[in-house]
């Protein structure tokens, strides 16, 4: 139930490892944004299928965070330019974990902060930035509730201002 309405949620979790880079794009045609603007209807309900992307990164892995900008956002936008994105920082329970912080310090790294995540979300045009922990369940329900809301009440598409450049 989200906002008092029953919802049936289906998830696709794609592999992030480099070995799957050539296979992963095969999953994009199953999304609204991957159909080149055509509406897909469900044979059971005759309702359009709607999607949202959850681009996730580990709050205790700066490399994972950088992959949002370098890999995941460009890939999603290439295949599905109009599908809403929610940026999700995972492993929230480890951001304040002493052992994890110590291991990061040894590599001269620090956990990703909330303001850093928020700035990345703004940079990629995500409709929301959320953080969660699967271990403690903190913020987890919110991630799925917000994903459903992004589909049921999508934000208006911002029109890019056209600029003229004369050379």
PDB file of N, CA and C in Angstrom, residues 87-150:
ATOM      1  N   UNK A  87      18.103   8.281  -7.202  1.00  0.00           N
ATOM      2  CA  UNK A  87      19.456   7.917  -6.792  1.00  0.00           C
ATOM      3  C   UNK A  87      19.396   7.411  -5.352  1.00  0.00           C
ATOM      4  N   UNK A  88      19.992   6.228  -5.115  1.00  0.00           N
ATOM      5  CA  UNK A  88      19.912   5.588  -3.801  1.00  0.00           C
ATOM      6  C   UNK A  88      21.305   5.254  -3.280  1.00  0.00           C
ATOM      7  N   UNK A  89      21.630   5.803  -2.121  1.00  0.00           N
ATOM      8  CA  UNK A  89      22.855   5.438  -1.416  1.00  0.00           C
ATOM      9  C   UNK A  89      22.556   4.254  -0.509  1.00  0.00           C
ATOM     10  N   UNK A  90      23.302   3.163  -0.665  1.00  0.00           N
ATOM     11  CA  UNK A  90      23.070   1.945   0.116  1.00  0.00           C
ATOM     12  C   UNK A  90      24.132   1.785   1.210  1.00  0.00           C
ATOM     13  N   UNK A  91      23.925   0.811   2.056  1.00  0.00           N
ATOM     14  CA  UNK A  91      24.840   0.493   3.168  1.00  0.00           C
ATOM     15  C   UNK A  91      24.943   1.656   4.151  1.00  0.00           C
ATOM     16  N   UNK A  92      23.811   2.293   4.400  1.00  0.00           N
ATOM     17  CA  UNK A  92      23.757   3.423   5.321  1.00  0.00           C
ATOM     18  C   UNK A  92      24.289   3.056   6.706  1.00  0.00           C
ATOM     19  N   UNK A  93      24.084   1.819   7.112  1.00  0.00           N
ATOM     20  CA  UNK A  93      24.554   1.369   8.428  1.00  0.00           C
ATOM     21  C   UNK A  93      26.074   1.411   8.554  1.00  0.00           C
ATOM     22  N   UNK A  94      26.788   1.357   7.421  1.00  0.00           N
ATOM     23  CA  UNK A  94      28.254   1.335   7.463  1.00  0.00           C
ATOM     24  C   UNK A  94      28.894   2.723   7.432  1.00  0.00           C
ATOM     25  N   UNK A  95      28.121   3.746   7.120  1.00  0.00           N
ATOM     26  CA  UNK A  95      28.707   5.086   7.022  1.00  0.00           C
ATOM     27  C   UNK A  95      29.305   5.537   8.361  1.00  0.00           C
ATOM     28  N   UNK A  96      28.717   5.107   9.471  1.00  0.00           N
ATOM     29  CA  UNK A  96      29.225   5.482  10.792  1.00  0.00           C
ATOM     30  C   UNK A  96      29.912   4.317  11.504  1.00  0.00           C
ATOM     31  N   UNK A  97      30.159   3.234  10.784  1.00  0.00           N
ATOM     32  CA  UNK A  97      30.805   2.060  11.368  1.00  0.00           C
ATOM     33  C   UNK A  97      32.311   2.309  11.512  1.00  0.00           C
ATOM     34  N   UNK A  98      32.835   2.161  12.735  1.00  0.00           N
ATOM     35  CA  UNK A  98      34.240   2.485  13.015  1.00  0.00           C
ATOM     36  C   UNK A  98      35.204   1.669  12.160  1.00  0.00           C
ATOM     37  N   UNK A  99      34.962   0.367  12.023  1.00  0.00           N
ATOM     38  CA  UNK A  99      35.862  -0.478  11.226  1.00  0.00           C
ATOM     39  C   UNK A  99      35.869  -0.054   9.756  1.00  0.00           C
ATOM     40  N   UNK A 100      34.696   0.237   9.239  1.00  0.00           N
ATOM     41  CA  UNK A 100      34.587   0.660   7.836  1.00  0.00           C
ATOM     42  C   UNK A 100      35.289   1.990   7.619  1.00  0.00           C
ATOM     43  N   UNK A 101      35.084   2.917   8.524  1.00  0.00           N
ATOM     44  CA  UNK A 101      35.729   4.233   8.415  1.00  0.00           C
ATOM     45  C   UNK A 101      37.244   4.080   8.467  1.00  0.00           C
ATOM     46  N   UNK A 102      37.724   3.208   9.349  1.00  0.00           N
ATOM     47  CA  UNK A 102      39.169   2.975   9.484  1.00  0.00           C
ATOM     48  C   UNK A 102      39.755   2.397   8.193  1.00  0.00           C
ATOM     49  N   UNK A 103      39.051   1.429   7.596  1.00  0.00           N
ATOM     50  CA  UNK A 103      39.528   0.828   6.336  1.00  0.00           C
ATOM     51  C   UNK A 103      39.572   1.868   5.219  1.00  0.00           C
ATOM     52  N   UNK A 104      38.574   2.733   5.182  1.00  0.00           N
ATOM     53  CA  UNK A 104      38.563   3.802   4.179  1.00  0.00           C
ATOM     54  C   UNK A 104      39.706   4.784   4.428  1.00  0.00           C
ATOM     55  N   UNK A 105      39.943   5.125   5.695  1.00  0.00           N
ATOM     56  CA  UNK A 105      41.027   6.056   6.048  1.00  0.00           C
ATOM     57  C   UNK A 105      42.377   5.538   5.581  1.00  0.00           C
ATOM     58  N   UNK A 106      42.589   4.220   5.708  1.00  0.00           N
ATOM     59  CA  UNK A 106      43.851   3.617   5.277  1.00  0.00           C
ATOM     60  C   UNK A 106      44.102   3.862   3.793  1.00  0.00           C
ATOM     61  N   UNK A 107      43.028   4.003   3.032  1.00  0.00           N
ATOM     62  CA  UNK A 107      43.129   4.268   1.590  1.00  0.00           C
ATOM     63  C   UNK A 107      42.952   5.756   1.288  1.00  0.00           C
ATOM     64  N   UNK A 108      42.950   6.567   2.345  1.00  0.00           N
ATOM     65  CA  UNK A 108      42.746   8.016   2.225  1.00  0.00           C
ATOM     66  C   UNK A 108      41.395   8.347   1.584  1.00  0.00           C
ATOM     67  N   UNK A 109      40.367   7.594   1.997  1.00  0.00           N
ATOM     68  CA  UNK A 109      39.012   7.784   1.497  1.00  0.00           C
ATOM     69  C   UNK A 109      38.067   8.026   2.669  1.00  0.00           C
ATOM     70  N   UNK A 110      36.900   8.551   2.364  1.00  0.00           N
ATOM     71  CA  UNK A 110      35.857   8.753   3.373  1.00  0.00           C
ATOM     72  C   UNK A 110      34.520   8.303   2.794  1.00  0.00           C
ATOM     73  N   UNK A 111      33.552   7.992   3.666  1.00  0.00           N
ATOM     74  CA  UNK A 111      32.219   7.646   3.160  1.00  0.00           C
ATOM     75  C   UNK A 111      31.586   8.834   2.430  1.00  0.00           C
ATOM     76  N   UNK A 112      30.644   8.531   1.578  1.00  0.00           N
ATOM     77  CA  UNK A 112      29.907   9.570   0.851  1.00  0.00           C
ATOM     78  C   UNK A 112      28.930  10.221   1.833  1.00  0.00           C
ATOM     79  N   UNK A 113      28.898  11.542   1.858  1.00  0.00           N
ATOM     80  CA  UNK A 113      28.001  12.268   2.759  1.00  0.00           C
ATOM     81  C   UNK A 113      26.645  12.491   2.086  1.00  0.00           C
ATOM     82  N   UNK A 114      25.647  12.825   2.911  1.00  0.00           N
ATOM     83  CA  UNK A 114      24.326  13.124   2.361  1.00  0.00           C
ATOM     84  C   UNK A 114      24.386  14.294   1.368  1.00  0.00           C
ATOM     85  N   UNK A 115      25.066  15.399   1.705  1.00  0.00           N
ATOM     86  CA  UNK A 115      25.145  16.497   0.729  1.00  0.00           C
ATOM     87  C   UNK A 115      25.818  16.090  -0.593  1.00  0.00           C
ATOM     88  N   UNK A 116      26.810  15.209  -0.542  1.00  0.00           N
ATOM     89  CA  UNK A 116      27.438  14.738  -1.783  1.00  0.00           C
ATOM     90  C   UNK A 116      26.430  13.955  -2.626  1.00  0.00           C
ATOM     91  N   UNK A 117      25.657  13.092  -1.980  1.00  0.00           N
ATOM     92  CA  UNK A 117      24.640  12.322  -2.697  1.00  0.00           C
ATOM     93  C   UNK A 117      23.585  13.224  -3.299  1.00  0.00           C
ATOM     94  N   UNK A 118      23.159  14.210  -2.530  1.00  0.00           N
ATOM     95  CA  UNK A 118      22.162  15.170  -3.001  1.00  0.00           C
ATOM     96  C   UNK A 118      22.678  15.950  -4.206  1.00  0.00           C
ATOM     97  N   UNK A 119      23.939  16.353  -4.156  1.00  0.00           N
ATOM     98  CA  UNK A 119      24.540  17.084  -5.279  1.00  0.00           C
ATOM     99  C   UNK A 119      24.601  16.212  -6.528  1.00  0.00           C
ATOM    100  N   UNK A 120      24.938  14.931  -6.360  1.00  0.00           N
ATOM    101  CA  UNK A 120      24.977  14.019  -7.509  1.00  0.00           C
ATOM    102  C   UNK A 120      23.575  13.844  -8.086  1.00  0.00           C
ATOM    103  N   UNK A 121      22.580  13.713  -7.220  1.00  0.00           N
ATOM    104  CA  UNK A 121      21.199  13.565  -7.685  1.00  0.00           C
ATOM    105  C   UNK A 121      20.785  14.769  -8.523  1.00  0.00           C
ATOM    106  N   UNK A 122      21.151  15.950  -8.064  1.00  0.00           N
ATOM    107  CA  UNK A 122      20.829  17.171  -8.813  1.00  0.00           C
ATOM    108  C   UNK A 122      21.566  17.181 -10.151  1.00  0.00           C
ATOM    109  N   UNK A 123      22.833  16.789 -10.119  1.00  0.00           N
ATOM    110  CA  UNK A 123      23.646  16.769 -11.342  1.00  0.00           C
ATOM    111  C   UNK A 123      23.044  15.865 -12.416  1.00  0.00           C
ATOM    112  N   UNK A 124      22.533  14.707 -12.016  1.00  0.00           N
ATOM    113  CA  UNK A 124      21.996  13.757 -13.003  1.00  0.00           C
ATOM    114  C   UNK A 124      20.502  13.946 -13.246  1.00  0.00           C
ATOM    115  N   UNK A 125      19.897  14.895 -12.555  1.00  0.00           N
ATOM    116  CA  UNK A 125      18.470  15.156 -12.757  1.00  0.00           C
ATOM    117  C   UNK A 125      17.568  14.105 -12.139  1.00  0.00           C
ATOM    118  N   UNK A 126      18.026  13.469 -11.062  1.00  0.00           N
ATOM    119  CA  UNK A 126      17.200  12.471 -10.379  1.00  0.00           C
ATOM    120  C   UNK A 126      16.001  13.153  -9.726  1.00  0.00           C
ATOM    121  N   UNK A 127      14.875  12.445  -9.682  1.00  0.00           N
ATOM    122  CA  UNK A 127      13.681  13.017  -9.063  1.00  0.00           C
ATOM    123  C   UNK A 127      13.771  12.983  -7.539  1.00  0.00           C
ATOM    124  N   UNK A 128      14.622  12.108  -6.998  1.00  0.00           N
ATOM    125  CA  UNK A 128      14.806  11.994  -5.547  1.00  0.00           C
ATOM    126  C   UNK A 128      16.196  11.464  -5.249  1.00  0.00           C
ATOM    127  N   UNK A 129      16.678  11.785  -4.047  1.00  0.00           N
ATOM    128  CA  UNK A 129      17.872  11.145  -3.503  1.00  0.00           C
ATOM    129  C   UNK A 129      17.497  10.545  -2.162  1.00  0.00           C
ATOM    130  N   UNK A 130      17.771   9.260  -1.994  1.00  0.00           N
ATOM    131  CA  UNK A 130      17.429   8.548  -0.769  1.00  0.00           C
ATOM    132  C   UNK A 130      18.609   7.708  -0.307  1.00  0.00           C
ATOM    133  N   UNK A 131      18.622   7.388   0.974  1.00  0.00           N
ATOM    134  CA  UNK A 131      19.649   6.509   1.528  1.00  0.00           C
ATOM    135  C   UNK A 131      18.957   5.410   2.320  1.00  0.00           C
ATOM    136  N   UNK A 132      19.562   4.219   2.316  1.00  0.00           N
ATOM    137  CA  UNK A 132      18.947   3.101   3.023  1.00  0.00           C
ATOM    138  C   UNK A 132      19.980   2.070   3.457  1.00  0.00           C
ATOM    139  N   UNK A 133      19.526   1.173   4.307  1.00  0.00           N
ATOM    140  CA  UNK A 133      20.328   0.034   4.742  1.00  0.00           C
ATOM    141  C   UNK A 133      19.469  -1.214   4.635  1.00  0.00           C
ATOM    142  N   UNK A 134      19.896  -2.167   3.836  1.00  0.00           N
ATOM    143  CA  UNK A 134      19.178  -3.439   3.760  1.00  0.00           C
ATOM    144  C   UNK A 134      19.343  -4.210   5.069  1.00  0.00           C
ATOM    145  N   UNK A 135      20.492  -4.040   5.723  1.00  0.00           N
ATOM    146  CA  UNK A 135      20.765  -4.761   6.969  1.00  0.00           C
ATOM    147  C   UNK A 135      19.822  -4.326   8.093  1.00  0.00           C
ATOM    148  N   UNK A 136      19.689  -3.026   8.295  1.00  0.00           N
ATOM    149  CA  UNK A 136      18.848  -2.520   9.388  1.00  0.00           C
ATOM    150  C   UNK A 136      17.434  -2.185   8.925  1.00  0.00           C
ATOM    151  N   UNK A 137      17.205  -2.195   7.622  1.00  0.00           N
ATOM    152  CA  UNK A 137      15.930  -1.833   6.990  1.00  0.00           C
ATOM    153  C   UNK A 137      15.652  -0.325   7.033  1.00  0.00           C
ATOM    154  N   UNK A 138      16.566   0.454   7.577  1.00  0.00           N
ATOM    155  CA  UNK A 138      16.369   1.904   7.667  1.00  0.00           C
ATOM    156  C   UNK A 138      16.262   2.512   6.266  1.00  0.00           C
ATOM    157  N   UNK A 139      15.169   3.209   6.017  1.00  0.00           N
ATOM    158  CA  UNK A 139      14.961   3.898   4.748  1.00  0.00           C
ATOM    159  C   UNK A 139      14.537   3.008   3.595  1.00  0.00           C
ATOM    160  N   UNK A 140      14.470   1.699   3.807  1.00  0.00           N
ATOM    161  CA  UNK A 140      14.188   0.778   2.706  1.00  0.00           C
ATOM    162  C   UNK A 140      12.767   0.921   2.167  1.00  0.00           C
ATOM    163  N   UNK A 141      11.784   0.970   3.053  1.00  0.00           N
ATOM    164  CA  UNK A 141      10.402   1.123   2.598  1.00  0.00           C
ATOM    165  C   UNK A 141      10.235   2.443   1.847  1.00  0.00           C
ATOM    166  N   UNK A 142      10.892   3.475   2.320  1.00  0.00           N
ATOM    167  CA  UNK A 142      10.810   4.784   1.662  1.00  0.00           C
ATOM    168  C   UNK A 142      11.311   4.709   0.225  1.00  0.00           C
ATOM    169  N   UNK A 143      12.381   3.949  -0.013  1.00  0.00           N
ATOM    170  CA  UNK A 143      12.909   3.811  -1.374  1.00  0.00           C
ATOM    171  C   UNK A 143      11.830   3.268  -2.302  1.00  0.00           C
ATOM    172  N   UNK A 144      11.165   2.196  -1.890  1.00  0.00           N
ATOM    173  CA  UNK A 144      10.158   1.592  -2.758  1.00  0.00           C
ATOM    174  C   UNK A 144       8.895   2.441  -2.851  1.00  0.00           C
ATOM    175  N   UNK A 145       8.501   3.072  -1.760  1.00  0.00           N
ATOM    176  CA  UNK A 145       7.343   3.971  -1.813  1.00  0.00           C
ATOM    177  C   UNK A 145       7.594   5.132  -2.774  1.00  0.00           C
ATOM    178  N   UNK A 146       8.779   5.715  -2.714  1.00  0.00           N
ATOM    179  CA  UNK A 146       9.100   6.844  -3.597  1.00  0.00           C
ATOM    180  C   UNK A 146       9.229   6.398  -5.054  1.00  0.00           C
ATOM    181  N   UNK A 147       9.707   5.185  -5.272  1.00  0.00           N
ATOM    182  CA  UNK A 147       9.772   4.654  -6.639  1.00  0.00           C
ATOM    183  C   UNK A 147       8.364   4.526  -7.215  1.00  0.00           C
ATOM    184  N   UNK A 148       7.451   4.034  -6.409  1.00  0.00           N
ATOM    185  CA  UNK A 148       6.060   3.896  -6.852  1.00  0.00           C
ATOM    186  C   UNK A 148       5.455   5.268  -7.125  1.00  0.00           C
ATOM    187  N   UNK A 149       5.704   6.214  -6.239  1.00  0.00           N
ATOM    188  CA  UNK A 149       5.176   7.573  -6.444  1.00  0.00           C
ATOM    189  C   UNK A 149       5.745   8.216  -7.711  1.00  0.00           C
ATOM    190  N   UNK A 150       7.003   7.948  -8.005  1.00  0.00           N
ATOM    191  CA  UNK A 150       7.621   8.515  -9.214  1.00  0.00           C
ATOM    192  C   UNK A 150       6.954   7.984 -10.474  1.00  0.00           C
TER     193      UNK A 150
END
